[in-house]
Every structure is written in C-alpha cells, then in structure tokens.
CSV table of N, CA and C in Angstrom, one decimal:
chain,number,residue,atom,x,y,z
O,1,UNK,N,145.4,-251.3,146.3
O,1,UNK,CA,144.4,-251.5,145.2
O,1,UNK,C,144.7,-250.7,144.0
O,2,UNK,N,144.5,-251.1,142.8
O,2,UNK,CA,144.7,-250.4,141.2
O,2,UNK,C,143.4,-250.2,140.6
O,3,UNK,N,142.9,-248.6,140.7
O,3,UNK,CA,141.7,-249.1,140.2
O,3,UNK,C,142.0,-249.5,138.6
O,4,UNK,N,140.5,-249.9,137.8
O,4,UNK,CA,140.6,-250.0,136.5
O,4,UNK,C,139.0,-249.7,135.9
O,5,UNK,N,139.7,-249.8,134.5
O,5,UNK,CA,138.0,-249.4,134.0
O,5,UNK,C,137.7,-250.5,132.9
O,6,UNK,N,136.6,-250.7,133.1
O,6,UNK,CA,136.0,-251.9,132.2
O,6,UNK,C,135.9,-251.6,130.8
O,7,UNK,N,136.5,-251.9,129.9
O,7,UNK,CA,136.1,-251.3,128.6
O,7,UNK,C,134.9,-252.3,127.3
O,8,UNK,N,134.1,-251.3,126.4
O,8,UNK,CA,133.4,-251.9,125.8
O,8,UNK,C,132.6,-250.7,125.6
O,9,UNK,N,131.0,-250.8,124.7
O,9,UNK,CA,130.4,-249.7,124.3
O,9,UNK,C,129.2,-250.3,124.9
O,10,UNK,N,128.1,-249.1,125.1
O,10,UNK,CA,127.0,-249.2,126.2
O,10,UNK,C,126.3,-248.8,124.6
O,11,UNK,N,124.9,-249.5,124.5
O,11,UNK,CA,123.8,-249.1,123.4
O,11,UNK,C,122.5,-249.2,124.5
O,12,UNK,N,121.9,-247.7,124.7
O,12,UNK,CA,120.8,-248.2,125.5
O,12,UNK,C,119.3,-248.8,124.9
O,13,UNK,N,118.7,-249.2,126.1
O,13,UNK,CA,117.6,-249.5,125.4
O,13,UNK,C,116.9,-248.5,124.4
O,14,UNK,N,116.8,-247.1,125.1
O,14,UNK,CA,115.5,-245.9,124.5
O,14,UNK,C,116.6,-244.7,124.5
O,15,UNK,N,116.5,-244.0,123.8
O,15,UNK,CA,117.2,-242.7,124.4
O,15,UNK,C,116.0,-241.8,123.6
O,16,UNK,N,115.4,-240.7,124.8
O,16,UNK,CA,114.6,-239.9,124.5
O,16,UNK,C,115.3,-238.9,123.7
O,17,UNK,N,114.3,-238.2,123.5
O,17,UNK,CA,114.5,-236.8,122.5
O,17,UNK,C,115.6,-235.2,123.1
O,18,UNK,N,115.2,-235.9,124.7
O,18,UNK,CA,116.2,-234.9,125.0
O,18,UNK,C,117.5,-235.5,126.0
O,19,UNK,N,117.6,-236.4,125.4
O,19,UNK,CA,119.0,-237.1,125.9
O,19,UNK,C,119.1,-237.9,126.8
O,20,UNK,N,117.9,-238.5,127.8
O,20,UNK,CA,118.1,-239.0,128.4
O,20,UNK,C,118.2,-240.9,127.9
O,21,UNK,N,119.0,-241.3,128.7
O,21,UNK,CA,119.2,-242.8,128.0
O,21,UNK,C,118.6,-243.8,129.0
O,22,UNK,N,117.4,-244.6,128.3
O,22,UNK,CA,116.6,-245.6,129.5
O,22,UNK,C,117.2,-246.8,129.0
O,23,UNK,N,117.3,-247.4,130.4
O,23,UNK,CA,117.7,-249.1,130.4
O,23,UNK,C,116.5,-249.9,131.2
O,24,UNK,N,115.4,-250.8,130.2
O,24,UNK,CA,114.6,-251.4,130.4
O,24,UNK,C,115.0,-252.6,130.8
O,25,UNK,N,114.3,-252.8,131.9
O,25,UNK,CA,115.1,-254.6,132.3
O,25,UNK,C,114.1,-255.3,133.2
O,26,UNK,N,114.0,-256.5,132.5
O,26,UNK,CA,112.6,-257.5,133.4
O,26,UNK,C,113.5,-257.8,134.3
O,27,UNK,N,114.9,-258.3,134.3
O,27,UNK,CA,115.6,-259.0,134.9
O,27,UNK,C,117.1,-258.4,135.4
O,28,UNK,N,117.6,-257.6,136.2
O,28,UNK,CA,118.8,-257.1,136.6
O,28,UNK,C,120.0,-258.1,137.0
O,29,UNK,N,121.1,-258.5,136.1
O,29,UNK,CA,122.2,-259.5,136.6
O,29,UNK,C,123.5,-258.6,137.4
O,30,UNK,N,124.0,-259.5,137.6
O,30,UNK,CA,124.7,-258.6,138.4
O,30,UNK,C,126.1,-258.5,137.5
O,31,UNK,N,126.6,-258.8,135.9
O,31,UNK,CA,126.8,-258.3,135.3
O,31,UNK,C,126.0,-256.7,134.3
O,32,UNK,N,124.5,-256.9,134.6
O,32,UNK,CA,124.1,-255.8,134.3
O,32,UNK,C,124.5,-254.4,135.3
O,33,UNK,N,124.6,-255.2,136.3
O,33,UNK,CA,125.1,-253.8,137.4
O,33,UNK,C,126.5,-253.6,137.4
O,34,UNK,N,127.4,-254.5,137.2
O,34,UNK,CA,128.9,-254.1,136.9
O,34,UNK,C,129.2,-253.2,135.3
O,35,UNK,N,128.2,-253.6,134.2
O,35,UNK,CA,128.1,-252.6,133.3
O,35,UNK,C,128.0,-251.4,133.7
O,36,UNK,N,126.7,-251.1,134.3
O,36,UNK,CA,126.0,-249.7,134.2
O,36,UNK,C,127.0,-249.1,135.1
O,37,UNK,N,127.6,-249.6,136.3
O,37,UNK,CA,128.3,-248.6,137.1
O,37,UNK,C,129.4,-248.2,136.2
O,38,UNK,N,130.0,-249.2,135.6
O,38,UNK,CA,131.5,-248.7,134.7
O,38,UNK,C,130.8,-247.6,133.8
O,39,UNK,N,129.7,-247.7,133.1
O,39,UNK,CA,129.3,-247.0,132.0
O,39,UNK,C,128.9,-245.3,132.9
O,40,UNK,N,129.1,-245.5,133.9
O,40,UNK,CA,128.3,-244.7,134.6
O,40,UNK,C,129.6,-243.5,135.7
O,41,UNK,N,130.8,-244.4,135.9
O,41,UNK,CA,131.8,-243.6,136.5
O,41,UNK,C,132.5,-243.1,134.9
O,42,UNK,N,132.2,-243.9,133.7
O,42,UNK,CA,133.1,-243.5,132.7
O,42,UNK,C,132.3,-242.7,131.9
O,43,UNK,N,130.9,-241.8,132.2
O,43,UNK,CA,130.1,-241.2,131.7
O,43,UNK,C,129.7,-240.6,132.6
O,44,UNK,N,130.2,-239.8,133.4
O,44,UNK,CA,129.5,-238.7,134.9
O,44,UNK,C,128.5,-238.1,133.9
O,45,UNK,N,128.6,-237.1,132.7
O,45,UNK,CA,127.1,-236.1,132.1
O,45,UNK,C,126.3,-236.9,131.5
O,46,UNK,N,126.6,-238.3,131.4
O,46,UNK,CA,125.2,-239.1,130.7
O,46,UNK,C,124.0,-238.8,131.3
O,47,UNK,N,122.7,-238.9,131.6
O,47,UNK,CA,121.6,-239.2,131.9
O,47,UNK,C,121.2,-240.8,132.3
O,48,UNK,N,121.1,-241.8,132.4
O,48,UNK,CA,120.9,-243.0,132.3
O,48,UNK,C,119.7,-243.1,133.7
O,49,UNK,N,119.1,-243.3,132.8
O,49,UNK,CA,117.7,-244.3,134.0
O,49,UNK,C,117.6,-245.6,133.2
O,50,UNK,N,116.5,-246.5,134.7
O,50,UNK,CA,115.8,-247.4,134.3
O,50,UNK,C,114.7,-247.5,134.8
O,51,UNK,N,113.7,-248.4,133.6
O,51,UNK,CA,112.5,-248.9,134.0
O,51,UNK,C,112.7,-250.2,134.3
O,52,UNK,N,112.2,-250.7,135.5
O,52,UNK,CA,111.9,-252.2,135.8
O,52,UNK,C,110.5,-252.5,135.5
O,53,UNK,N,110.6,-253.8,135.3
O,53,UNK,CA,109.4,-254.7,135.2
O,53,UNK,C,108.7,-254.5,136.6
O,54,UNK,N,109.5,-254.7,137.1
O,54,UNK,CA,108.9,-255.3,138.8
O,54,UNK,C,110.2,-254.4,139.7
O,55,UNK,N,110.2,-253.5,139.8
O,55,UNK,CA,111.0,-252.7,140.8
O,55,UNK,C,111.1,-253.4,141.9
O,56,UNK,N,110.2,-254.1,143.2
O,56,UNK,CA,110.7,-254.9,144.1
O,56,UNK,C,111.4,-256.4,143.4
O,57,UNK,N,111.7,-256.4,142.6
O,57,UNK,CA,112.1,-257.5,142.6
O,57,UNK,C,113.6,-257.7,143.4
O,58,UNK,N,114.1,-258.9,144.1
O,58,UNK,CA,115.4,-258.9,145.2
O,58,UNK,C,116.6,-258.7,143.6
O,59,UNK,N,117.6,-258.6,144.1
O,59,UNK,CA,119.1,-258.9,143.3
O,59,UNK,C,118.8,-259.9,142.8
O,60,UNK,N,119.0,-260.9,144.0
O,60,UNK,CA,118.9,-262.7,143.8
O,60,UNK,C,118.8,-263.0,145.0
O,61,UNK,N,118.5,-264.5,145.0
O,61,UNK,CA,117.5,-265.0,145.9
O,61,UNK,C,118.0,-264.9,147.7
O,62,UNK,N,119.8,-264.8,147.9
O,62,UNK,CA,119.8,-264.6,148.8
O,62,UNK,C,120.0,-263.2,149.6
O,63,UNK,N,119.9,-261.8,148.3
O,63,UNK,CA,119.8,-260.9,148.8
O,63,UNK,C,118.3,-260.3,149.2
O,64,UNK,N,119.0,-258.9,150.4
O,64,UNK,CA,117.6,-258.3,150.6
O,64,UNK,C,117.0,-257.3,149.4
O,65,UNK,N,118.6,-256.6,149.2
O,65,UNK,CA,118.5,-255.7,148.5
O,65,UNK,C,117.7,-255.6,147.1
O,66,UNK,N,116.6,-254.7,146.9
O,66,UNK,CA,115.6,-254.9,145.6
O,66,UNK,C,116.4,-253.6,144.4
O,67,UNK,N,115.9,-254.2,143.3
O,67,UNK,CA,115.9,-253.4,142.0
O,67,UNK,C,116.2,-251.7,142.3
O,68,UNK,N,115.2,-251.4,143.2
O,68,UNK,CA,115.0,-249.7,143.2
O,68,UNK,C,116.4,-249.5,144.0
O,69,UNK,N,116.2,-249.8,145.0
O,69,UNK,CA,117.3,-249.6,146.2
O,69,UNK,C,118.6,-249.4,145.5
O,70,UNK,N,119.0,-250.3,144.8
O,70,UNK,CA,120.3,-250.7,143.9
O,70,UNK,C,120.1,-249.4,143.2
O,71,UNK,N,119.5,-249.6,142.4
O,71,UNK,CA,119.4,-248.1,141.5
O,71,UNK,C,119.9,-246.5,142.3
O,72,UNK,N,118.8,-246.5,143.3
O,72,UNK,CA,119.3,-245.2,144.1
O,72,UNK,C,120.2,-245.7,144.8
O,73,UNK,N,120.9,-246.6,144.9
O,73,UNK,CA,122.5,-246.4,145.7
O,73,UNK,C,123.5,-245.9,145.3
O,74,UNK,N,123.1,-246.0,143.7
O,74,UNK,CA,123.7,-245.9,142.4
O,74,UNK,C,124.1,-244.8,141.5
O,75,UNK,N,122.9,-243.5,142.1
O,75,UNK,CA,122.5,-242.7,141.9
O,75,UNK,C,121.9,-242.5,140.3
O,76,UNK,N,121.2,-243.9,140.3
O,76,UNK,CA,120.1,-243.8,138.7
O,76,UNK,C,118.8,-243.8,139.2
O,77,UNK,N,118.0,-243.0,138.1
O,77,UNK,CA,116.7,-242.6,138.7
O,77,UNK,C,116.3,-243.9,138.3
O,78,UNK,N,114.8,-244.0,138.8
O,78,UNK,CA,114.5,-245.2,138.1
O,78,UNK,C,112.9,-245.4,138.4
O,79,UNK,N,112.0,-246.0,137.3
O,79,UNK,CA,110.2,-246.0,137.4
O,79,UNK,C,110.0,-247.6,137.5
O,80,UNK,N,108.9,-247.8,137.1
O,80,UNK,CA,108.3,-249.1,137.1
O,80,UNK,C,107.2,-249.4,136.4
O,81,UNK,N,107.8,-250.2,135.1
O,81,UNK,CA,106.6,-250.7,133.9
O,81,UNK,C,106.8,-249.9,132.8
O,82,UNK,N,106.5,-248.5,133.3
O,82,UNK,CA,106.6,-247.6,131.9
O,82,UNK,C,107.3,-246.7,131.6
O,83,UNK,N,107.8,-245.7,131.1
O,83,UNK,CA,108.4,-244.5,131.0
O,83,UNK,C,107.8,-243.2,130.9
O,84,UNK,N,108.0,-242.7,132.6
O,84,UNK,CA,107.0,-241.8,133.3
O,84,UNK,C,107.1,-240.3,131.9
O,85,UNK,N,105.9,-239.8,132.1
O,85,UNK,CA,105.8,-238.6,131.1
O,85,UNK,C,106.7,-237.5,131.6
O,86,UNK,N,106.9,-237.5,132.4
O,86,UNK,CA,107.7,-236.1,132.8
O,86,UNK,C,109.3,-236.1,132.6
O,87,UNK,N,109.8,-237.6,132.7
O,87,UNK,CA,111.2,-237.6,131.5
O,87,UNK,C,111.1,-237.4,130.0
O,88,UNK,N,109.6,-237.1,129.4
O,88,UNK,CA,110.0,-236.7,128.1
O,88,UNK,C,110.2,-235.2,127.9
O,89,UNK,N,109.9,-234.5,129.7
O,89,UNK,CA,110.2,-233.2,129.1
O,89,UNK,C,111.2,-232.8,129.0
C-alpha cells in the first residue's frame, strides 16, 4: 500500500475566538468524512469539532454506526444542536 494525501483547502463552518474550528452539519456524507479525516491527519494542532443536528442520526441507511460514534472514533469532539458554552472558553 502507498499512502497519500488528499489535497484541497478546509474553510470551517465557525472558528471561535480561541481557535477552535466548528463543523456544523444536519447531514454527514461520507465524502464529508473522507475530508475531515485528511484535513485532520494533515492538521494534527488544529482543534476541529462538530455540531450535529441530530447526533444519533446512522451514517446511512445500512449502517449501525451513528454521527457521534464516527466522530469519537475519529478523535473529534462533538455536541448536538448548539455550540456548548464551555468551548468558548
């Protein structure tokens, strides 16, 4: 195997005041998750979370695996609906 890296520029949704970068998403594709991981081995000091709309929501219809799960396998933090107060500190 050869690894490689995906190239292209990441604009997040929100980037707070103290650097952290939120990715808001009603809907997670599984191009969204091939982004964020490349953006994410190609940026180890970024910050990057997300807020979902619906955290249980599945991948797609014939997986088990939900929104949150994916996120922490991922090692991105991640809330639901809003953007918790304690990442603005």
């Amino acid at each position: 195997y050869v690894p490689y890296v995906i190239k292209g520029s990441y604009l997040p949704d929100f980037e707070l005041d103290n650097g952290i970068l939120v990715e808001a998403k009603g809907r997670l594709t599984a191009a969204d998750c091939k982004k964020m991981k490349s953006v994410k081995a190609s940026n180890p000091e970024l910050d990057i979370r997300f807020v979902f709309q619906n955290a249980n929501n599945r991948m797609n219809k014939r997986s088990k695996l939900r929104y949150w799960e994916w996120a922490e396998k991922h090692g991105f933090q991640w809330a639901e609906s809003s953007i918790p107060p304690e990442w603005f500190k």
